[in-house]
Short mmCIF file of C-alpha atoms in Angstrom, two decimals:
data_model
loop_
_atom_site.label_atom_id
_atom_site.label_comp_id
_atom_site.label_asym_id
_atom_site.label_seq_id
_atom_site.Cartn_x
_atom_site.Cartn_y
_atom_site.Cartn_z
CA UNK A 1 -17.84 -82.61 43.95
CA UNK A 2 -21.19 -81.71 42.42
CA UNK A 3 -24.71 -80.95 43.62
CA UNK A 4 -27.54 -82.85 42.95
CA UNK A 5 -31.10 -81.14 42.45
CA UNK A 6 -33.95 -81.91 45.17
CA UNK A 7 -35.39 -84.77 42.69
CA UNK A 8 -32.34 -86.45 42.56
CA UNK A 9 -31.59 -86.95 45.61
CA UNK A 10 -35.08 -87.67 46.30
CA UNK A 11 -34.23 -90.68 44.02
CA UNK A 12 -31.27 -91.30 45.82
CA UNK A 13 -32.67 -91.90 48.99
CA UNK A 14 -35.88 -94.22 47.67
CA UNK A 15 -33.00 -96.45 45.96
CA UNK A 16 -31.54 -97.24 49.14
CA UNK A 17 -35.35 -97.68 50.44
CA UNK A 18 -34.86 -94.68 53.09
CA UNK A 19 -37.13 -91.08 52.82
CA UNK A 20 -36.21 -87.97 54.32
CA UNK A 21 -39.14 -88.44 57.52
CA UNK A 22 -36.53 -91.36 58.85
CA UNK A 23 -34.08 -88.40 59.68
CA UNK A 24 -35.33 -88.21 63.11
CA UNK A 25 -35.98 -91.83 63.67
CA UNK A 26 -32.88 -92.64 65.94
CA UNK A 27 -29.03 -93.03 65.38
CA UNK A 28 -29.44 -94.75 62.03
CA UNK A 29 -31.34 -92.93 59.71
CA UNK A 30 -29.82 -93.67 56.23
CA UNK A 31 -27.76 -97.62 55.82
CA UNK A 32 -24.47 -96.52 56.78
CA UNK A 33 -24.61 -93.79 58.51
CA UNK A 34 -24.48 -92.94 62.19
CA UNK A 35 -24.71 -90.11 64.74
CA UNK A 36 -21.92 -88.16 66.80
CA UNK A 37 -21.96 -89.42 70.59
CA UNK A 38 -23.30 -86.72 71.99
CA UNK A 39 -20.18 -87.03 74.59
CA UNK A 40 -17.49 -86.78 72.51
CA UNK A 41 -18.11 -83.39 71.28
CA UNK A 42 -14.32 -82.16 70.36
CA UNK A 43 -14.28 -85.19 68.14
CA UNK A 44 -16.55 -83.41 65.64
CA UNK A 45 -16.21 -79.26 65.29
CA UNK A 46 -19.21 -77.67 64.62
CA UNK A 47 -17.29 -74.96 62.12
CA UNK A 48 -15.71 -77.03 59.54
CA UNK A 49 -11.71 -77.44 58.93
CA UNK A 50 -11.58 -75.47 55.69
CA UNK A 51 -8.46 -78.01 54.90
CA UNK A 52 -9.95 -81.44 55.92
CA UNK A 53 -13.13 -81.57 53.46
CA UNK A 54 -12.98 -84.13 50.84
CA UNK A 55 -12.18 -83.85 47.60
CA UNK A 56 -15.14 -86.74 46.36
CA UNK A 57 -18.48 -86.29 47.40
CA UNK A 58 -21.64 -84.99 45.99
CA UNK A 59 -23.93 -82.11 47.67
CA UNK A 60 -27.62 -83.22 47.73
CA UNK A 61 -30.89 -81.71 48.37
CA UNK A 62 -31.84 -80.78 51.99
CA UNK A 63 -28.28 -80.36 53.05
CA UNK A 64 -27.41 -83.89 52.39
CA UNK A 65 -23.99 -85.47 50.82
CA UNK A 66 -22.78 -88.26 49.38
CA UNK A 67 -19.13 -89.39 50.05
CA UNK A 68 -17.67 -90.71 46.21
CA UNK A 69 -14.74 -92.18 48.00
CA UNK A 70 -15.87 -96.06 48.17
CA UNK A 71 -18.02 -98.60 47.16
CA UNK A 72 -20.75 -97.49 49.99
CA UNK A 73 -21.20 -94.13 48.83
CA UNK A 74 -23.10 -93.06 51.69
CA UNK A 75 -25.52 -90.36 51.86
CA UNK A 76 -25.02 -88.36 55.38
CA UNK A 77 -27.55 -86.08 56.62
CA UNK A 78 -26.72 -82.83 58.37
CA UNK A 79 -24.49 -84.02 61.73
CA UNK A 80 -24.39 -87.65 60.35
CA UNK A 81 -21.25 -90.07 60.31
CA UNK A 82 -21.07 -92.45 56.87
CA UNK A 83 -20.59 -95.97 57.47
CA UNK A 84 -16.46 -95.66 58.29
CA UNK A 85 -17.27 -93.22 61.14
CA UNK A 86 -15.00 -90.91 59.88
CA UNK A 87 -16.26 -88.27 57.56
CA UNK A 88 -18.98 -85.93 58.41
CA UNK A 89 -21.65 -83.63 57.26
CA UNK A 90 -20.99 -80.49 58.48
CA UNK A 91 -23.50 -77.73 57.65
CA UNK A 92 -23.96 -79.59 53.92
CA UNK A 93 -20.52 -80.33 53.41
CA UNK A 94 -18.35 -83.19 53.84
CA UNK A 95 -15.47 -83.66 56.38
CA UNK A 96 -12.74 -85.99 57.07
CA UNK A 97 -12.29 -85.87 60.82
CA UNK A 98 -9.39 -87.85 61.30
CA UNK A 99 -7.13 -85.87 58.48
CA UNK A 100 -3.82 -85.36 60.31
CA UNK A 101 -5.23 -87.75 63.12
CA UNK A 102 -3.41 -90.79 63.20
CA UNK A 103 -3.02 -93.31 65.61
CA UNK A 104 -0.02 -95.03 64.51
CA UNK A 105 2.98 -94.00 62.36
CA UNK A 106 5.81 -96.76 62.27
CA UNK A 107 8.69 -98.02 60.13
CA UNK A 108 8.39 -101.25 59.09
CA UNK A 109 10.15 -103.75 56.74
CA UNK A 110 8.52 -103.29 53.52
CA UNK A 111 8.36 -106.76 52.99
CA UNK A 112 5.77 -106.62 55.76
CA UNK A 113 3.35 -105.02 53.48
CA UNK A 114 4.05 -107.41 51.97
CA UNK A 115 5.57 -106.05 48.84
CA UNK A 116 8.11 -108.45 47.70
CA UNK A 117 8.54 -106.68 44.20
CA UNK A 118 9.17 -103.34 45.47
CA UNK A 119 12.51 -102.11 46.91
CA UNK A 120 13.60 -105.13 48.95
CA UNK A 121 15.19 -105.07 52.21
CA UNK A 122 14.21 -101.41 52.78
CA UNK A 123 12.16 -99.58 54.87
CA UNK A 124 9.01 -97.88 54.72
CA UNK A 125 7.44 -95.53 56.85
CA UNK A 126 3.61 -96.53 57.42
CA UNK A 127 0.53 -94.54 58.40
CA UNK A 128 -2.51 -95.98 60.05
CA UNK A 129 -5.86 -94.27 61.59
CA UNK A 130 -8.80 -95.64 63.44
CA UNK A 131 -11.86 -97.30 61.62
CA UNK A 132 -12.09 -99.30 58.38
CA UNK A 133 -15.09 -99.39 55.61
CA UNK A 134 -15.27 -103.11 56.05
CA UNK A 135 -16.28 -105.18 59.00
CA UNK A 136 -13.93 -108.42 58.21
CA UNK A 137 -15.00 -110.82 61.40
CA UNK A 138 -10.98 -112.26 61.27
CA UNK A 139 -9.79 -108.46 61.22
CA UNK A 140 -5.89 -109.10 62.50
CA UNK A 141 -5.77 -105.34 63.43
CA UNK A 142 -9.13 -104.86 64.58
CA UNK A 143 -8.52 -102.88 67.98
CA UNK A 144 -8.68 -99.96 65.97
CA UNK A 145 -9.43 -100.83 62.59
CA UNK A 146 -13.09 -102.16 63.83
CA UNK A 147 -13.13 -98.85 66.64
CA UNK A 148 -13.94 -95.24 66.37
CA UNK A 149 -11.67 -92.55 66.32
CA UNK A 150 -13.49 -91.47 70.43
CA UNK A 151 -12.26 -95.19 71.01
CA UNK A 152 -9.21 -95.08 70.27
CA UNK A 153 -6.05 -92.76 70.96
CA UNK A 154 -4.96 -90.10 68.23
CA UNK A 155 -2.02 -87.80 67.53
CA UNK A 156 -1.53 -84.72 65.94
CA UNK A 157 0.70 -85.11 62.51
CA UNK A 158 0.72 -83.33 59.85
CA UNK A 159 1.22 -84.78 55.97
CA UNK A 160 4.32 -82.25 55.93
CA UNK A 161 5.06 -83.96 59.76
CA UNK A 162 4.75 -87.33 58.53
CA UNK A 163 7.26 -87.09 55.24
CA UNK A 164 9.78 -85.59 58.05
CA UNK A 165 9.64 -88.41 60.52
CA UNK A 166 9.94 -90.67 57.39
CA UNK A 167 12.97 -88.97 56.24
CA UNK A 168 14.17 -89.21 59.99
CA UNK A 169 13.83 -92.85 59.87
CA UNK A 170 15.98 -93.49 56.93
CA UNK A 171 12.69 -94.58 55.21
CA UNK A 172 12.16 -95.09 51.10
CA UNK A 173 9.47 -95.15 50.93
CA UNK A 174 6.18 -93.96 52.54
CA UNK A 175 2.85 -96.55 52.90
CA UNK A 176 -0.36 -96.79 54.21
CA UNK A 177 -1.98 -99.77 56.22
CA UNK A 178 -3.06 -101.35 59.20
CA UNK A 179 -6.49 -99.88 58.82
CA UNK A 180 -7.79 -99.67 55.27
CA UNK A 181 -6.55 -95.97 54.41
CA UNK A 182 -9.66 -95.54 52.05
CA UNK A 183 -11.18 -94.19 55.31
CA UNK A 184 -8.54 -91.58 55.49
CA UNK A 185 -8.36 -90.92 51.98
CA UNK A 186 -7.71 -87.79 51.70
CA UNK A 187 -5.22 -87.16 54.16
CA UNK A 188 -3.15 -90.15 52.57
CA UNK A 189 -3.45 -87.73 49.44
CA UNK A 190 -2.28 -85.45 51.36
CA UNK A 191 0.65 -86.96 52.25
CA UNK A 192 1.48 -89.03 48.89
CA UNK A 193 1.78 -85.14 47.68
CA UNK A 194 4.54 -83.94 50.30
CA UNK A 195 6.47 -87.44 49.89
CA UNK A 196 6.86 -87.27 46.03
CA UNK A 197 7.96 -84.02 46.58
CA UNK A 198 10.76 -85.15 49.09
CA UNK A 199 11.55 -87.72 46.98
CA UNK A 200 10.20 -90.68 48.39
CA UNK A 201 8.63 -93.56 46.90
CA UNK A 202 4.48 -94.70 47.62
CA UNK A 203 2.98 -97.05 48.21
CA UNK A 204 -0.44 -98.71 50.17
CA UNK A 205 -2.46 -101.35 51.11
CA UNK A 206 -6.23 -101.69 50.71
CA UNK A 207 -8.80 -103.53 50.40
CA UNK A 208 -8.98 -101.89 46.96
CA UNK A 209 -13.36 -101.06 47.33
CA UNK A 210 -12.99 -97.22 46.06
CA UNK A 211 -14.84 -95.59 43.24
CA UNK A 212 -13.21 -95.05 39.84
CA UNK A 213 -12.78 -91.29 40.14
CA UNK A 214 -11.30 -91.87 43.69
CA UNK A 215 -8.94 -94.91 42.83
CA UNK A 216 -7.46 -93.06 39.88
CA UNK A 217 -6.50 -89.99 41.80
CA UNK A 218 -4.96 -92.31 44.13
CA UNK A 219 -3.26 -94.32 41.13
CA UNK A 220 -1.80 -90.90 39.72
CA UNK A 221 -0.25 -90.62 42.74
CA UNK A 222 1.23 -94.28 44.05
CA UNK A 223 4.13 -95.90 42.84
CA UNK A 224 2.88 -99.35 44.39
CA UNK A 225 -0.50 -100.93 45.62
CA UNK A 226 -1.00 -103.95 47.52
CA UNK A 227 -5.07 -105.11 47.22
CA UNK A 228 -6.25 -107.66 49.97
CA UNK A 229 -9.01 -110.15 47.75
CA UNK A 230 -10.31 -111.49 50.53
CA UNK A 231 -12.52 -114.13 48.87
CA UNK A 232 -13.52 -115.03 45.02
CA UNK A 233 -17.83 -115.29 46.01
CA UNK A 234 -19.86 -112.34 46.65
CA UNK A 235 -21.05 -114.74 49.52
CA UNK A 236 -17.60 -114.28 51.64
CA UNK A 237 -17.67 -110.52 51.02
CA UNK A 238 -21.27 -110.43 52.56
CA UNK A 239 -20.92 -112.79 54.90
CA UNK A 240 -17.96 -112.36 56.36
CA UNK A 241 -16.62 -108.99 55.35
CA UNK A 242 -19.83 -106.79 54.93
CA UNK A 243 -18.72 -105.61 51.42
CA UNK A 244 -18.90 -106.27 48.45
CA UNK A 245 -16.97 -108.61 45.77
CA UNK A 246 -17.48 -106.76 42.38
CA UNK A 247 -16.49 -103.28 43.28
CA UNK A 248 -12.82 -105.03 44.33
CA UNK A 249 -12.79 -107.01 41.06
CA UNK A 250 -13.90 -103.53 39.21
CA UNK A 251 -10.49 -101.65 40.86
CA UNK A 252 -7.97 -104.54 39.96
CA UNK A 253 -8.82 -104.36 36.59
CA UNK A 254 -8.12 -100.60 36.73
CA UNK A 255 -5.12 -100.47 38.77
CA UNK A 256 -4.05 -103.26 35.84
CA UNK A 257 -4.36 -101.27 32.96
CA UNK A 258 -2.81 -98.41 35.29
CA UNK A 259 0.64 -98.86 35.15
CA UNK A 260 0.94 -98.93 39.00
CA UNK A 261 2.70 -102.06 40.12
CA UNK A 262 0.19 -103.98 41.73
CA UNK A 263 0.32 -106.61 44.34
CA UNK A 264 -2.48 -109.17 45.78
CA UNK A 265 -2.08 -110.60 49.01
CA UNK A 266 -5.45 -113.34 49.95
CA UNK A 267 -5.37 -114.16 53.56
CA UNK A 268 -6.61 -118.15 53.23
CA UNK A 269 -9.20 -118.52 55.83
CA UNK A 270 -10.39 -122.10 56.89
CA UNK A 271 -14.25 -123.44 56.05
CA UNK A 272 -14.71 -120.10 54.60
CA UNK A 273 -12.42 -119.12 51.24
CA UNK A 274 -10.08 -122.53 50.87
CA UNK A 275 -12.25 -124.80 49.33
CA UNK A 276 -9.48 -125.52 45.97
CA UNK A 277 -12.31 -124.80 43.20
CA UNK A 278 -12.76 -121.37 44.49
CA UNK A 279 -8.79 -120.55 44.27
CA UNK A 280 -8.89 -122.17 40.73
CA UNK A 281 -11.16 -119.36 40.03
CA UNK A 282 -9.64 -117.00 41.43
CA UNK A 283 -6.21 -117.48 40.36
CA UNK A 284 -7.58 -118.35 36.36
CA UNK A 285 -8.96 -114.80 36.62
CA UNK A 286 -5.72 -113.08 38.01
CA UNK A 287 -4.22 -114.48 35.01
CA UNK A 288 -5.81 -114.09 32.24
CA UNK A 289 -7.27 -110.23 33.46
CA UNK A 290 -4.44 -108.72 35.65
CA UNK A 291 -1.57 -110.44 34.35
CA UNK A 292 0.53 -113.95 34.77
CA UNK A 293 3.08 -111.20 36.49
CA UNK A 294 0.78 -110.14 38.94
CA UNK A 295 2.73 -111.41 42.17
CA UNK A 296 0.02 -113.42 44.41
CA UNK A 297 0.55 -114.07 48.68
CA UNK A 298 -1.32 -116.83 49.79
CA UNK A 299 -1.34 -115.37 53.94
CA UNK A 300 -1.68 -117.87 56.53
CA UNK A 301 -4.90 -117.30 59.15
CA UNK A 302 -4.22 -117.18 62.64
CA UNK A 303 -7.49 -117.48 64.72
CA UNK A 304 -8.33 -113.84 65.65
CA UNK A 305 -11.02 -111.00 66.43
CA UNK A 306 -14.57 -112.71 66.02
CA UNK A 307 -13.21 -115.79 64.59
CA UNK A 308 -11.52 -117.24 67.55
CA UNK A 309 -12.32 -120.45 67.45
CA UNK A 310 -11.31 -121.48 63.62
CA UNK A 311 -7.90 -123.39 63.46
CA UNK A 312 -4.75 -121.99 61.87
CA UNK A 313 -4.43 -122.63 57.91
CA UNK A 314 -2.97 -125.95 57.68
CA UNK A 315 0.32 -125.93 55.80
CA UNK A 316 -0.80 -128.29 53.00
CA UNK A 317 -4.00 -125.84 52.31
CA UNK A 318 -1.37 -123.05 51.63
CA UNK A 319 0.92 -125.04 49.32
CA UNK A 320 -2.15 -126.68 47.28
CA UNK A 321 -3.13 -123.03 46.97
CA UNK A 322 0.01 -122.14 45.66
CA UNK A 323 0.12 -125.12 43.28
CA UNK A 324 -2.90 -124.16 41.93
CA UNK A 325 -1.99 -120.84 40.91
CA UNK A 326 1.29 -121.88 39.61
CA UNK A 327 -0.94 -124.58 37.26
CA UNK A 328 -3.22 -121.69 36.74
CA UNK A 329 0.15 -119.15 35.22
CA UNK A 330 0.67 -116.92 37.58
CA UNK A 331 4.80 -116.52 37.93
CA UNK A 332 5.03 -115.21 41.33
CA UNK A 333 3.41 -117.15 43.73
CA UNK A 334 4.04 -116.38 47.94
CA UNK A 335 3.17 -118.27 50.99
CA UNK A 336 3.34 -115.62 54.09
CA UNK A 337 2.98 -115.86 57.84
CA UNK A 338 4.65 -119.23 57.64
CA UNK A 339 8.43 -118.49 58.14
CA UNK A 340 11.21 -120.19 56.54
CA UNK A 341 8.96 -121.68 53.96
CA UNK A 342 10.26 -122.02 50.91
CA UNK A 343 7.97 -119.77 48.40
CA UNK A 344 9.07 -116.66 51.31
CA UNK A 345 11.37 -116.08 48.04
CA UNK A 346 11.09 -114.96 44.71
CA UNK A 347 11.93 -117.24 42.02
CA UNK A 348 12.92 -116.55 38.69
CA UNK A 349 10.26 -117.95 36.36
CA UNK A 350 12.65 -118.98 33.48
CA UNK A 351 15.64 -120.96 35.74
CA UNK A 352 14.07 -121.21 38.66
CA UNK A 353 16.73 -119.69 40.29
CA UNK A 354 16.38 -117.59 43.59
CA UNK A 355 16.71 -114.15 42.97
CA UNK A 356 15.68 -112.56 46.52
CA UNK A 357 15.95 -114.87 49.30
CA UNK A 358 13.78 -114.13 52.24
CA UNK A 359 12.76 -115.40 55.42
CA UNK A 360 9.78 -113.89 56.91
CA UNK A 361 10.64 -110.18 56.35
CA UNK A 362 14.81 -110.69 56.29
CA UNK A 363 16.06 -110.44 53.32
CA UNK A 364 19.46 -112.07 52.91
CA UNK A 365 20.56 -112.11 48.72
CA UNK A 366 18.83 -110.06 45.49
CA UNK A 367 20.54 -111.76 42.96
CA UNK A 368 18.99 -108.93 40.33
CA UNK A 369 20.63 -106.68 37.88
CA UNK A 370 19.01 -103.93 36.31
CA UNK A 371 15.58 -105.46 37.40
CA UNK A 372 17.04 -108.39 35.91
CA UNK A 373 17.59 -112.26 36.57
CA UNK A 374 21.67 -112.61 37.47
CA UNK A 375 21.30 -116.02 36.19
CA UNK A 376 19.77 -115.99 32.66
CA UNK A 377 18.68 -112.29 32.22
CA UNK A 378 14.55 -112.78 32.74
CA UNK A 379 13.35 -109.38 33.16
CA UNK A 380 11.13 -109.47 37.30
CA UNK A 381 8.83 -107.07 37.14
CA UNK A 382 8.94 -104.54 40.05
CA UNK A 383 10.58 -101.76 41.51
CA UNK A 384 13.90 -101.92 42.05
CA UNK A 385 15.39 -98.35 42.39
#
């Protein structure tokens, strides 16, 4: 955190075409950010919880802030929400207001995640809050992921809470999901920090939009990351997701270089992201900047949220795109939400061998040693203890 003087933020503010005389000028004053409902009042405490403010943000002029967690970086007036709805300025300081608010904790296979490179046939123990920092119009989890946190129904759970009921559940891991968890970022820091200590492993999956200082405290932190790329055109991220393409492309190549094993999952979404010249792109790029071993999931759509009326990914879409990237290099190539399909598995890239046969989530053989093909020795990268 750091302040700005009043001439900074002065240029702040003009660079996003706003002035300080708009602060009155109804619920939207600055892009992205909103204003309390007046008639949800216990959602936002006027004295601030000492525990819950973030760790990235800047103090401006005028009692302003700007949140340094993702790609928005919104700049909140006294009272105002940024553009996820869930931090707040509170007397010129910045507040996450669902910390330790969740509204769903489950266990779930971790090949749901899906991480197929990453403890296999375990369990994971997954954390999930209202709101996202994207407005995807397919959004499979969008009955809270696109609604506020006075929308939707919370709980009270602690980071030290959370590691317990994962321990409970027999869980090795701990994850973060079903909403993008960059809008709970720092109570997913919180948490990461209590399950190392327990001895669990981390993991999450984002849509992988966060600033650099942000994204590497995270990094230091995860074992694992899973990064939706929802499209390869800054046109689909506009369009479509009301975000932005580069910032993505900026964190891959970051979380590349980090050591963290990374994961990409690309949901394949008819008339909008399939057309095969695009994936060529894509996939070329995966390869020759993140890695030939960077393990890909080509996700089936399923017609959902505000995009209803589009058709399920045909079959033969997901298997040219998975030809493609196997003609592009990449090693580990995944269809998903198509059960039974073939490429649920991971092959060895030397024998072609199947070293963990899945179905779906099920997993039913690891023929690995030692991170290791059983069959000829390849080294898989992943996490396998």
């Amino acid at each position: 955190m750091s302040d700005l003087t009043r001439r900074e933020f002065l240029k702040v503010l003009l660079r996003r075409g706003m002035a300080l005389g708009m602060a009155g000028l109804g619920w939207r004053a600055l892009a992205g950010c909103e204003r309390q409902p007046e008639s949800f009042p216990h959602i936002a405490p006027t004295s601030p919880p000492a525990s819950h403010e973030l760790r990235f943000y800047r103090r401006l002029a005028e009692g302003a802030v700007q949140c340094q967690v993702c790609f928005r970086t919104c700049v909140l007036l006294p009272g105002r929400l940024g553009a996820c709805r869930n931090v707040k300025n509170i007397g010129g300081r910045a507040f996450s207001l669902v910390h330790s608010r969740p509204c769903a904790l489950q266990a779930d296979p971790i090949e749901k995640e899906p991480a197929f490179h990453v403890l296999p046939g375990t369990r994971i123990f997954c954390t999930g809050t209202p709101s996202c920092n994207l407005r995807c119009k397919y959004c499979q989890n969008w009955e809270f992921s696109q609604r506020t946190l006075w929308e939707v129904e919370t709980f009270e759970a602690t980071p030290a809470q959370v590691v317990a009921r994962a321990l409970e559940a027999g869980c090795r891991a701990v994850s973060f999901t079903y909403n993008d968890p960059i809008v709970f970022y720092d109570y997913m820091l919180d948490i990461l920090e209590e399950a190392r200590a327990a001895g669990l492993r981390t993991l999450c999956h984002t849509n992988g939009s966060l600033e650099r200082e942000a994204l590497r405290a995270l990094l230091a932190r995860l074992d694992a990351i899973v990064v939706d790329l929802k499209g390869f055109s800054e046109a689909f991220y506009r369009e479509v997701c009301d975000g932005e393409l580069a910032p993505v492309l900026r964190a891959l190549e970051e979380i590349a270089h980090s050591g963290t094993h990374l994961e990409i999952v690309h949901l394949l979404v008819p008339r909008y992201n399939d057309r095969p010249a695009e994936t060529r792109r894509m996939c070329r790029w995966i390869a020759s900047t993140l890695g030939a071993d960077t393990p890909l999931h080509f996700l089936r759509f399923f017609p959902s949220y505000r995009f209803q009326r589009l058709p399920p990914t045909p079959v033969e879409a997901l298997e040219q795109a998975a030809q493609v990237a196997l003609e592009e290099g990449l090693r580990y190539v995944y269809i998903g939400n198509l059960p039974g399909h073939p490429r649920n598995s991971t092959y060895c890239p030397s024998c072609g061998k199947v070293v963990i046969e899945r179905i779906q989530f099920a997993v039913y053989a690891v023929e690995l040693e030692q991170g290791r093909c059983r069959f000829c020795g390849t080294p898989i990268p992943g996490i396998w203890e």
